[in-house]
Short mmCIF file of N, CA and C in Angstrom, two decimals:
data_model
loop_
_atom_site.label_atom_id
_atom_site.label_comp_id
_atom_site.label_asym_id
_atom_site.label_seq_id
_atom_site.Cartn_x
_atom_site.Cartn_y
_atom_site.Cartn_z
N UNK A 1 12.96 19.98 22.25
CA UNK A 1 14.27 19.22 22.36
C UNK A 1 14.28 17.89 21.61
N UNK A 2 15.36 17.12 21.70
CA UNK A 2 15.37 15.84 20.87
C UNK A 2 14.40 14.89 21.39
N UNK A 3 14.17 14.79 22.69
CA UNK A 3 13.21 13.88 23.34
C UNK A 3 11.74 14.21 22.92
N UNK A 4 11.40 15.42 22.81
CA UNK A 4 10.09 15.78 22.33
C UNK A 4 9.92 15.41 20.80
N UNK A 5 11.01 15.52 20.19
CA UNK A 5 10.89 15.12 18.62
C UNK A 5 10.66 13.64 18.54
N UNK A 6 11.30 12.93 19.32
CA UNK A 6 11.17 11.51 19.38
C UNK A 6 9.68 11.05 19.66
N UNK A 7 9.25 11.54 20.73
CA UNK A 7 7.88 11.38 21.24
C UNK A 7 6.91 11.67 20.16
N UNK A 8 7.10 12.91 19.54
CA UNK A 8 6.16 13.17 18.44
C UNK A 8 6.22 12.36 17.25
N UNK A 9 7.39 11.84 16.94
CA UNK A 9 7.48 10.88 15.89
C UNK A 9 6.82 9.55 16.17
N UNK A 10 7.08 9.09 17.42
CA UNK A 10 6.29 7.90 17.73
C UNK A 10 4.90 8.09 17.80
N UNK A 11 4.22 9.12 18.26
CA UNK A 11 2.83 9.44 18.20
C UNK A 11 2.37 9.25 16.86
N UNK A 12 3.09 10.12 15.95
CA UNK A 12 2.64 10.05 14.54
C UNK A 12 2.73 8.81 13.81
N UNK A 13 3.80 8.10 14.19
CA UNK A 13 3.95 6.81 13.63
C UNK A 13 2.90 5.74 14.07
N UNK A 14 2.50 5.84 15.29
CA UNK A 14 1.29 5.03 15.80
C UNK A 14 0.06 5.44 15.16
N UNK A 15 -0.18 6.69 14.95
CA UNK A 15 -1.34 7.17 14.19
C UNK A 15 -1.44 6.61 12.78
N UNK A 16 -0.30 6.60 12.18
CA UNK A 16 -0.26 6.09 10.86
C UNK A 16 -0.54 4.64 10.78
N UNK A 17 -0.01 3.99 11.62
CA UNK A 17 -0.20 2.64 11.61
C UNK A 17 -1.60 2.18 12.08
N UNK A 18 -2.43 2.86 12.76
CA UNK A 18 -3.72 2.56 13.24
C UNK A 18 -4.70 3.03 12.17
N UNK A 19 -4.35 3.90 11.34
CA UNK A 19 -5.29 4.56 10.32
C UNK A 19 -5.51 3.48 9.24
N UNK A 20 -6.78 3.73 8.72
CA UNK A 20 -7.11 2.90 7.66
C UNK A 20 -7.69 3.51 6.44
N UNK A 21 -7.27 3.30 5.31
CA UNK A 21 -7.71 3.89 4.06
C UNK A 21 -8.87 2.92 3.56
N UNK A 22 -9.97 3.42 3.47
CA UNK A 22 -11.03 2.50 2.85
C UNK A 22 -10.65 1.95 1.43
N UNK A 23 -11.33 0.87 1.03
CA UNK A 23 -11.23 0.39 -0.38
C UNK A 23 -11.74 1.32 -1.32
N UNK A 24 -11.02 1.40 -2.46
CA UNK A 24 -11.43 2.26 -3.54
C UNK A 24 -12.75 1.69 -4.10
N UNK A 25 -13.84 2.50 -4.13
CA UNK A 25 -15.18 1.96 -4.42
C UNK A 25 -15.39 1.55 -5.96
N UNK A 26 -14.51 1.94 -6.78
CA UNK A 26 -14.85 1.41 -8.25
C UNK A 26 -13.69 0.58 -8.82
N UNK A 27 -14.07 0.03 -9.86
CA UNK A 27 -13.05 -0.94 -10.59
C UNK A 27 -13.12 -0.83 -11.98
N UNK A 28 -12.39 -1.67 -12.62
CA UNK A 28 -12.53 -1.54 -14.18
C UNK A 28 -13.80 -1.93 -14.76
N UNK A 29 -14.51 -2.82 -14.19
CA UNK A 29 -15.87 -3.22 -14.55
C UNK A 29 -16.80 -2.10 -14.63
N UNK A 30 -16.70 -1.23 -13.61
CA UNK A 30 -17.52 -0.11 -13.52
C UNK A 30 -17.23 0.81 -14.76
N UNK A 31 -16.09 1.01 -15.18
CA UNK A 31 -15.71 1.79 -16.26
C UNK A 31 -16.15 1.10 -17.53
N UNK A 32 -16.11 -0.21 -17.64
CA UNK A 32 -16.52 -0.86 -18.86
C UNK A 32 -17.99 -0.62 -18.97
N UNK A 33 -18.79 -0.57 -17.80
CA UNK A 33 -20.09 -0.32 -17.97
C UNK A 33 -20.50 1.13 -18.40
N UNK A 34 -19.48 2.05 -18.16
CA UNK A 34 -19.67 3.43 -18.66
C UNK A 34 -19.15 3.55 -20.14
N UNK A 35 -18.79 2.37 -20.75
CA UNK A 35 -18.37 2.41 -22.11
C UNK A 35 -16.94 3.16 -22.28
N UNK A 36 -16.13 3.08 -21.20
CA UNK A 36 -14.73 3.54 -21.36
C UNK A 36 -14.00 2.63 -22.18
N UNK A 37 -13.30 3.18 -23.18
CA UNK A 37 -12.44 2.15 -23.93
C UNK A 37 -11.42 1.42 -23.26
N UNK A 38 -11.23 0.14 -23.57
CA UNK A 38 -10.25 -0.63 -22.82
C UNK A 38 -8.84 0.08 -22.58
N UNK A 39 -8.37 0.68 -23.55
CA UNK A 39 -7.00 1.32 -23.51
C UNK A 39 -6.99 2.51 -22.61
N UNK A 40 -8.21 2.93 -22.17
CA UNK A 40 -8.26 4.16 -21.40
C UNK A 40 -8.77 3.78 -19.84
N UNK A 41 -8.89 2.59 -19.63
CA UNK A 41 -9.40 2.14 -18.18
C UNK A 41 -8.26 2.39 -17.18
N UNK A 42 -7.12 2.12 -17.34
CA UNK A 42 -6.05 2.44 -16.46
C UNK A 42 -5.78 3.81 -16.14
N UNK A 43 -5.81 4.61 -17.15
CA UNK A 43 -5.66 6.07 -16.89
C UNK A 43 -6.91 6.66 -16.32
N UNK A 44 -8.05 6.19 -16.63
CA UNK A 44 -9.20 6.75 -15.99
C UNK A 44 -9.25 6.40 -14.34
N UNK A 45 -9.00 5.06 -14.08
CA UNK A 45 -8.99 4.68 -12.69
C UNK A 45 -8.01 5.54 -12.03
N UNK A 46 -6.78 5.79 -12.68
CA UNK A 46 -5.82 6.67 -11.73
C UNK A 46 -6.35 7.98 -11.53
N UNK A 47 -6.98 8.63 -12.64
CA UNK A 47 -7.52 9.95 -12.47
C UNK A 47 -8.67 9.85 -11.35
N UNK A 48 -9.58 8.90 -11.47
CA UNK A 48 -10.62 8.64 -10.33
C UNK A 48 -10.03 8.49 -9.07
N UNK A 49 -8.97 7.70 -8.95
CA UNK A 49 -8.51 7.52 -7.58
C UNK A 49 -7.73 8.80 -6.95
N UNK A 50 -7.14 9.56 -7.92
CA UNK A 50 -6.74 10.88 -7.36
C UNK A 50 -7.72 11.82 -6.89
N UNK A 51 -8.79 11.86 -7.72
CA UNK A 51 -10.00 12.62 -7.26
C UNK A 51 -10.54 12.17 -5.89
N UNK A 52 -10.63 10.77 -5.71
CA UNK A 52 -11.09 10.20 -4.52
C UNK A 52 -10.19 10.72 -3.30
N UNK A 53 -8.83 10.60 -3.52
CA UNK A 53 -7.86 11.02 -2.49
C UNK A 53 -8.03 12.52 -2.18
N UNK A 54 -8.09 13.19 -3.28
CA UNK A 54 -8.22 14.71 -3.01
C UNK A 54 -9.52 15.20 -2.18
N UNK A 55 -10.45 14.22 -2.13
CA UNK A 55 -11.66 14.43 -1.37
C UNK A 55 -11.66 13.56 -0.11
N UNK A 56 -10.46 13.25 0.25
CA UNK A 56 -10.24 12.61 1.62
C UNK A 56 -11.02 11.36 1.71
N UNK A 57 -11.09 10.74 0.68
CA UNK A 57 -11.87 9.26 0.79
C UNK A 57 -13.32 9.36 1.09
N UNK A 58 -13.88 10.63 1.00
CA UNK A 58 -15.30 10.79 1.57
C UNK A 58 -16.40 10.72 0.41
N UNK A 59 -15.90 10.53 -0.67
CA UNK A 59 -17.01 10.57 -1.75
C UNK A 59 -17.24 9.12 -2.21
N UNK A 60 -18.61 8.84 -2.63
CA UNK A 60 -18.92 7.36 -2.78
C UNK A 60 -18.88 6.96 -4.21
N UNK A 61 -19.18 5.85 -4.52
CA UNK A 61 -19.04 5.34 -5.88
C UNK A 61 -19.68 6.14 -6.83
N UNK A 62 -21.01 6.52 -6.55
CA UNK A 62 -21.94 7.28 -7.40
C UNK A 62 -21.21 8.65 -7.79
N UNK A 63 -20.58 9.30 -6.80
CA UNK A 63 -20.08 10.66 -7.02
C UNK A 63 -18.73 10.44 -7.91
N UNK A 64 -18.06 9.32 -7.67
CA UNK A 64 -16.78 9.10 -8.55
C UNK A 64 -17.19 8.80 -9.99
N UNK A 65 -18.19 8.07 -10.09
CA UNK A 65 -18.75 7.73 -11.53
C UNK A 65 -19.29 8.94 -12.16
N UNK A 66 -20.09 9.86 -11.34
CA UNK A 66 -20.51 11.16 -11.98
C UNK A 66 -19.33 11.92 -12.36
N UNK A 67 -18.43 12.07 -11.74
CA UNK A 67 -17.22 12.75 -11.98
C UNK A 67 -16.47 12.25 -13.25
N UNK A 68 -16.40 10.91 -13.47
CA UNK A 68 -15.79 10.44 -14.71
C UNK A 68 -16.79 10.77 -15.92
N UNK A 69 -18.05 10.62 -15.69
CA UNK A 69 -18.98 10.86 -16.85
C UNK A 69 -18.93 12.36 -17.19
N UNK A 70 -18.72 13.21 -16.24
CA UNK A 70 -18.78 14.64 -16.52
C UNK A 70 -17.34 15.12 -16.95
N UNK A 71 -16.34 14.33 -16.93
CA UNK A 71 -14.96 14.82 -17.42
C UNK A 71 -14.37 13.97 -18.39
N UNK A 72 -15.23 13.36 -19.25
CA UNK A 72 -14.71 12.50 -20.38
C UNK A 72 -14.17 13.33 -21.44
N UNK A 73 -13.17 12.93 -22.01
CA UNK A 73 -12.65 13.72 -23.22
C UNK A 73 -13.53 13.57 -24.32
#
């Protein structure tokens, strides 16, 4: 019923407010160290961040950098 939907929504809303997404562990300087071209840094960061999200934020900096190294064009 409607009251249960409201309760479910409020519970979910509280969970979202209390959850925390960790800081993304790499930045443009890390990509410069990998010799990524300056014009490709933004695109590469976006791809890396999507990879990190798809892995539920559970992969660390080294795993992300390895992913970038292994998937260079």
